[in-house]
Amino acid sequence: MKKQKITIGAILEIKIENNYYYAQILGKSACVFFDFFSDKQIKDFSILRDKPILFIIAVYNDIITNGHWLKVGNLEIREELKVLPMQFIQDTLKPDKYELYNPNNGEISPASKQECIGLECAAVWEAKHVEERILDFYAKRPNIWVEKMKVK
């Protein structure tokens, strides 16, 4: 595996089975994963500018620094991705207690369950779990990790 630095704007290539999936480093451990895959490596990353977003989550830095996902290019970050979306925190000891987490500045504030519906859980993801989530999305099946962390 190739050692790499975390570079904001870098495009990551994720090879799963016989397809290539793409993400972009946004900073603060966050990456955006695009609704796009190909059976061949792409070289023109501008195609990602208009692709829908699957999800934005934090991933462990070593996935990138150890070269598990290779940096293959760079692209200017889309305007709507320059501010990371809010996330939620649910107290495991008091499951009816919720908080909003702002990954841009680290602020945490009380929230209602209703305010948290549809948000990503504040978590850092392992590569294999992200890859499972991508495969599950395209197979149109629920992902165990998303379901465990979803506000119900």
PDB file of C-alpha atoms in Angstrom:
ATOM      1  CA  MET A   1       0.000   0.000   0.000  1.00  0.00           C
ATOM      2  CA  LYS A   2       1.139   3.492  -0.830  1.00  0.00           C
ATOM      3  CA  LYS A   3       1.590   6.127   1.907  1.00  0.00           C
ATOM      4  CA  GLN A   4      -0.410   9.274   1.148  1.00  0.00           C
ATOM      5  CA  LYS A   5      -1.185  12.625   2.728  1.00  0.00           C
ATOM      6  CA  ILE A   6      -4.705  13.811   3.342  1.00  0.00           C
ATOM      7  CA  THR A   7      -5.334  16.549   0.796  1.00  0.00           C
ATOM      8  CA  ILE A   8      -8.578  18.509   0.761  1.00  0.00           C
ATOM      9  CA  GLY A   9     -10.177  18.200  -2.664  1.00  0.00           C
ATOM     10  CA  ALA A  10      -8.390  14.957  -3.524  1.00  0.00           C
ATOM     11  CA  ILE A  11     -10.415  12.332  -5.360  1.00  0.00           C
ATOM     12  CA  LEU A  12     -10.288   8.851  -3.870  1.00  0.00           C
ATOM     13  CA  GLU A  13     -10.717   5.723  -5.934  1.00  0.00           C
ATOM     14  CA  ILE A  14     -12.410   2.841  -4.162  1.00  0.00           C
ATOM     15  CA  LYS A  15     -12.158  -0.491  -5.937  1.00  0.00           C
ATOM     16  CA  ILE A  16     -14.846  -2.923  -4.864  1.00  0.00           C
ATOM     17  CA  GLU A  17     -15.192  -6.201  -6.695  1.00  0.00           C
ATOM     18  CA  ASN A  18     -14.870  -5.237 -10.382  1.00  0.00           C
ATOM     19  CA  ASN A  19     -16.025  -1.624 -10.147  1.00  0.00           C
ATOM     20  CA  TYR A  20     -14.515   1.723  -9.239  1.00  0.00           C
ATOM     21  CA  TYR A  21     -16.305   4.138  -6.915  1.00  0.00           C
ATOM     22  CA  TYR A  22     -15.244   7.678  -6.152  1.00  0.00           C
ATOM     23  CA  ALA A  23     -15.165   9.970  -3.155  1.00  0.00           C
ATOM     24  CA  GLN A  24     -13.631  13.346  -2.377  1.00  0.00           C
ATOM     25  CA  ILE A  25     -11.819  14.489   0.745  1.00  0.00           C
ATOM     26  CA  LEU A  26     -13.634  17.462   2.295  1.00  0.00           C
ATOM     27  CA  GLY A  27     -11.497  17.894   5.415  1.00  0.00           C
ATOM     28  CA  LYS A  28     -12.073  17.256   9.135  1.00  0.00           C
ATOM     29  CA  SER A  29     -12.040  13.505   8.281  1.00  0.00           C
ATOM     30  CA  ALA A  30     -15.146  13.980   6.098  1.00  0.00           C
ATOM     31  CA  CYS A  31     -15.524  12.606   2.604  1.00  0.00           C
ATOM     32  CA  VAL A  32     -18.322  12.884   0.093  1.00  0.00           C
ATOM     33  CA  PHE A  33     -19.235   9.701  -1.766  1.00  0.00           C
ATOM     34  CA  PHE A  34     -20.686  10.188  -5.223  1.00  0.00           C
ATOM     35  CA  ASP A  35     -23.515   8.275  -6.852  1.00  0.00           C
ATOM     36  CA  PHE A  36     -21.267   7.099  -9.656  1.00  0.00           C
ATOM     37  CA  PHE A  37     -19.324   3.972 -10.469  1.00  0.00           C
ATOM     38  CA  SER A  38     -17.577   2.535 -13.474  1.00  0.00           C
ATOM     39  CA  ASP A  39     -16.137  -0.786 -14.516  1.00  0.00           C
ATOM     40  CA  LYS A  40     -13.082   1.166 -15.742  1.00  0.00           C
ATOM     41  CA  GLN A  41     -10.900   3.705 -13.962  1.00  0.00           C
ATOM     42  CA  ILE A  42     -11.776   7.261 -14.890  1.00  0.00           C
ATOM     43  CA  LYS A  43      -9.205   9.940 -15.646  1.00  0.00           C
ATOM     44  CA  ASP A  44     -11.495  12.946 -16.167  1.00  0.00           C
ATOM     45  CA  PHE A  45     -12.769  13.669 -12.671  1.00  0.00           C
ATOM     46  CA  SER A  46     -14.836  16.643 -13.827  1.00  0.00           C
ATOM     47  CA  ILE A  47     -17.597  14.077 -14.462  1.00  0.00           C
ATOM     48  CA  LEU A  48     -18.077  14.015 -10.667  1.00  0.00           C
ATOM     49  CA  ARG A  49     -19.031  17.716 -10.538  1.00  0.00           C
ATOM     50  CA  ASP A  50     -22.644  16.985 -11.441  1.00  0.00           C
ATOM     51  CA  LYS A  51     -23.095  13.580  -9.858  1.00  0.00           C
ATOM     52  CA  PRO A  52     -25.570  13.191  -7.000  1.00  0.00           C
ATOM     53  CA  ILE A  53     -24.241  12.589  -3.507  1.00  0.00           C
ATOM     54  CA  LEU A  54     -24.723   9.226  -1.833  1.00  0.00           C
ATOM     55  CA  PHE A  55     -23.590  10.385   1.603  1.00  0.00           C
ATOM     56  CA  ILE A  56     -21.100  12.521   3.509  1.00  0.00           C
ATOM     57  CA  ILE A  57     -19.382  10.836   6.446  1.00  0.00           C
ATOM     58  CA  ALA A  58     -16.166  10.891   8.455  1.00  0.00           C
ATOM     59  CA  VAL A  59     -13.693   8.085   7.765  1.00  0.00           C
ATOM     60  CA  TYR A  60     -10.606   6.989   9.637  1.00  0.00           C
ATOM     61  CA  ASN A  61      -7.541   8.878   8.383  1.00  0.00           C
ATOM     62  CA  ASP A  62      -5.481   5.704   7.973  1.00  0.00           C
ATOM     63  CA  ILE A  63      -7.782   4.550   5.164  1.00  0.00           C
ATOM     64  CA  ILE A  64      -6.240   7.372   3.161  1.00  0.00           C
ATOM     65  CA  THR A  65      -2.764   7.685   4.692  1.00  0.00           C
ATOM     66  CA  ASN A  66      -2.088   3.948   4.334  1.00  0.00           C
ATOM     67  CA  GLY A  67      -3.328   3.976   0.748  1.00  0.00           C
ATOM     68  CA  HIS A  68      -6.309   1.660   1.172  1.00  0.00           C
ATOM     69  CA  TRP A  69      -8.205   4.108  -1.047  1.00  0.00           C
ATOM     70  CA  LEU A  70      -5.865   5.723  -3.548  1.00  0.00           C
ATOM     71  CA  LYS A  71      -5.760   9.423  -4.275  1.00  0.00           C
ATOM     72  CA  VAL A  72      -6.092   9.594  -8.043  1.00  0.00           C
ATOM     73  CA  GLY A  73      -6.721  13.260  -8.727  1.00  0.00           C
ATOM     74  CA  ASN A  74      -8.004  16.546  -7.425  1.00  0.00           C
ATOM     75  CA  LEU A  75     -11.144  18.541  -8.036  1.00  0.00           C
ATOM     76  CA  GLU A  76     -12.425  21.824  -6.683  1.00  0.00           C
ATOM     77  CA  ILE A  77     -14.936  21.170  -3.934  1.00  0.00           C
ATOM     78  CA  ARG A  78     -18.490  21.987  -4.995  1.00  0.00           C
ATOM     79  CA  GLU A  79     -19.966  25.053  -3.316  1.00  0.00           C
ATOM     80  CA  GLU A  80     -22.693  23.084  -1.503  1.00  0.00           C
ATOM     81  CA  LEU A  81     -20.023  20.811   0.021  1.00  0.00           C
ATOM     82  CA  LYS A  82     -17.893  23.569   1.544  1.00  0.00           C
ATOM     83  CA  VAL A  83     -20.007  23.505   4.713  1.00  0.00           C
ATOM     84  CA  LEU A  84     -20.395  20.031   6.192  1.00  0.00           C
ATOM     85  CA  PRO A  85     -23.949  18.943   7.074  1.00  0.00           C
ATOM     86  CA  MET A  86     -25.122  18.671  10.656  1.00  0.00           C
ATOM     87  CA  GLN A  87     -25.041  15.263  12.326  1.00  0.00           C
ATOM     88  CA  PHE A  88     -26.771  13.832  15.357  1.00  0.00           C
ATOM     89  CA  ILE A  89     -25.626  12.174  18.560  1.00  0.00           C
ATOM     90  CA  GLN A  90     -27.869   9.802  20.480  1.00  0.00           C
ATOM     91  CA  ASP A  91     -27.083   9.004  24.103  1.00  0.00           C
ATOM     92  CA  THR A  92     -26.705   5.222  24.417  1.00  0.00           C
ATOM     93  CA  LEU A  93     -27.646   5.300  28.112  1.00  0.00           C
ATOM     94  CA  LYS A  94     -30.633   7.594  27.533  1.00  0.00           C
ATOM     95  CA  PRO A  95     -31.878   6.675  24.043  1.00  0.00           C
ATOM     96  CA  ASP A  96     -34.493   9.448  24.093  1.00  0.00           C
ATOM     97  CA  LYS A  97     -31.757  12.123  24.444  1.00  0.00           C
ATOM     98  CA  TYR A  98     -30.468  13.642  21.198  1.00  0.00           C
ATOM     99  CA  GLU A  99     -27.955  16.314  20.276  1.00  0.00           C
ATOM    100  CA  LEU A 100     -26.926  18.055  17.082  1.00  0.00           C
ATOM    101  CA  TYR A 101     -23.245  18.006  16.174  1.00  0.00           C
ATOM    102  CA  ASN A 102     -21.752  20.607  13.862  1.00  0.00           C
ATOM    103  CA  PRO A 103     -18.656  19.018  12.250  1.00  0.00           C
ATOM    104  CA  ASN A 104     -17.516  22.422  10.971  1.00  0.00           C
ATOM    105  CA  ASN A 105     -16.795  23.829  14.424  1.00  0.00           C
ATOM    106  CA  GLY A 106     -17.331  20.945  16.863  1.00  0.00           C
ATOM    107  CA  GLU A 107     -20.317  22.555  18.586  1.00  0.00           C
ATOM    108  CA  ILE A 108     -22.894  20.288  20.183  1.00  0.00           C
ATOM    109  CA  SER A 109     -26.385  21.445  21.116  1.00  0.00           C
ATOM    110  CA  PRO A 110     -29.522  19.771  22.488  1.00  0.00           C
ATOM    111  CA  ALA A 111     -32.013  18.575  19.884  1.00  0.00           C
ATOM    112  CA  SER A 112     -35.332  16.852  19.546  1.00  0.00           C
ATOM    113  CA  LYS A 113     -35.663  13.463  17.928  1.00  0.00           C
ATOM    114  CA  GLN A 114     -37.546  15.150  15.069  1.00  0.00           C
ATOM    115  CA  GLU A 115     -34.589  17.475  14.356  1.00  0.00           C
ATOM    116  CA  CYS A 116     -32.291  14.451  13.983  1.00  0.00           C
ATOM    117  CA  ILE A 117     -34.371  12.422  11.532  1.00  0.00           C
ATOM    118  CA  GLY A 118     -32.589  12.160   8.198  1.00  0.00           C
ATOM    119  CA  LEU A 119     -29.192  13.251   9.536  1.00  0.00           C
ATOM    120  CA  GLU A 120     -26.088  11.077   9.600  1.00  0.00           C
ATOM    121  CA  CYS A 121     -24.994   9.849  13.012  1.00  0.00           C
ATOM    122  CA  ALA A 122     -21.766  11.490  14.208  1.00  0.00           C
ATOM    123  CA  ALA A 123     -19.418   8.558  13.710  1.00  0.00           C
ATOM    124  CA  VAL A 124     -16.124   7.682  12.064  1.00  0.00           C
ATOM    125  CA  TRP A 125     -16.388   4.828   9.578  1.00  0.00           C
ATOM    126  CA  GLU A 126     -14.048   1.933   8.784  1.00  0.00           C
ATOM    127  CA  ALA A 127     -13.263   1.277   5.107  1.00  0.00           C
ATOM    128  CA  LYS A 128     -14.998  -2.105   5.018  1.00  0.00           C
ATOM    129  CA  HIS A 129     -18.200  -0.636   6.456  1.00  0.00           C
ATOM    130  CA  VAL A 130     -18.207   2.193   3.905  1.00  0.00           C
ATOM    131  CA  GLU A 131     -17.627  -0.311   1.117  1.00  0.00           C
ATOM    132  CA  GLU A 132     -20.519  -2.462   2.393  1.00  0.00           C
ATOM    133  CA  ARG A 133     -22.708   0.636   2.496  1.00  0.00           C
ATOM    134  CA  ILE A 134     -21.866   1.472  -1.123  1.00  0.00           C
ATOM    135  CA  LEU A 135     -22.590  -2.092  -2.294  1.00  0.00           C
ATOM    136  CA  ASP A 136     -25.852  -2.195  -0.334  1.00  0.00           C
ATOM    137  CA  PHE A 137     -26.971   1.081  -1.902  1.00  0.00           C
ATOM    138  CA  TYR A 138     -26.510  -0.234  -5.429  1.00  0.00           C
ATOM    139  CA  ALA A 139     -28.073  -3.594  -4.521  1.00  0.00           C
ATOM    140  CA  LYS A 140     -31.072  -1.644  -3.118  1.00  0.00           C
ATOM    141  CA  ARG A 141     -30.876  -3.324   0.261  1.00  0.00           C
ATOM    142  CA  PRO A 142     -30.694  -1.835   3.773  1.00  0.00           C
ATOM    143  CA  ASN A 143     -27.241  -1.379   5.233  1.00  0.00           C
ATOM    144  CA  ILE A 144     -26.772  -2.831   8.707  1.00  0.00           C
ATOM    145  CA  TRP A 145     -24.587   0.072   9.886  1.00  0.00           C
ATOM    146  CA  VAL A 146     -26.959   2.776   8.661  1.00  0.00           C
ATOM    147  CA  GLU A 147     -29.939   0.953  10.166  1.00  0.00           C
ATOM    148  CA  LYS A 148     -28.193   0.606  13.557  1.00  0.00           C
ATOM    149  CA  MET A 149     -27.467   4.335  13.684  1.00  0.00           C
ATOM    150  CA  LYS A 150     -30.691   5.680  12.182  1.00  0.00           C
ATOM    151  CA  VAL A 151     -33.147   7.758  14.221  1.00  0.00           C
ATOM    152  CA  LYS A 152     -36.408   5.824  14.366  1.00  0.00           C
TER     153      LYS A 152
END
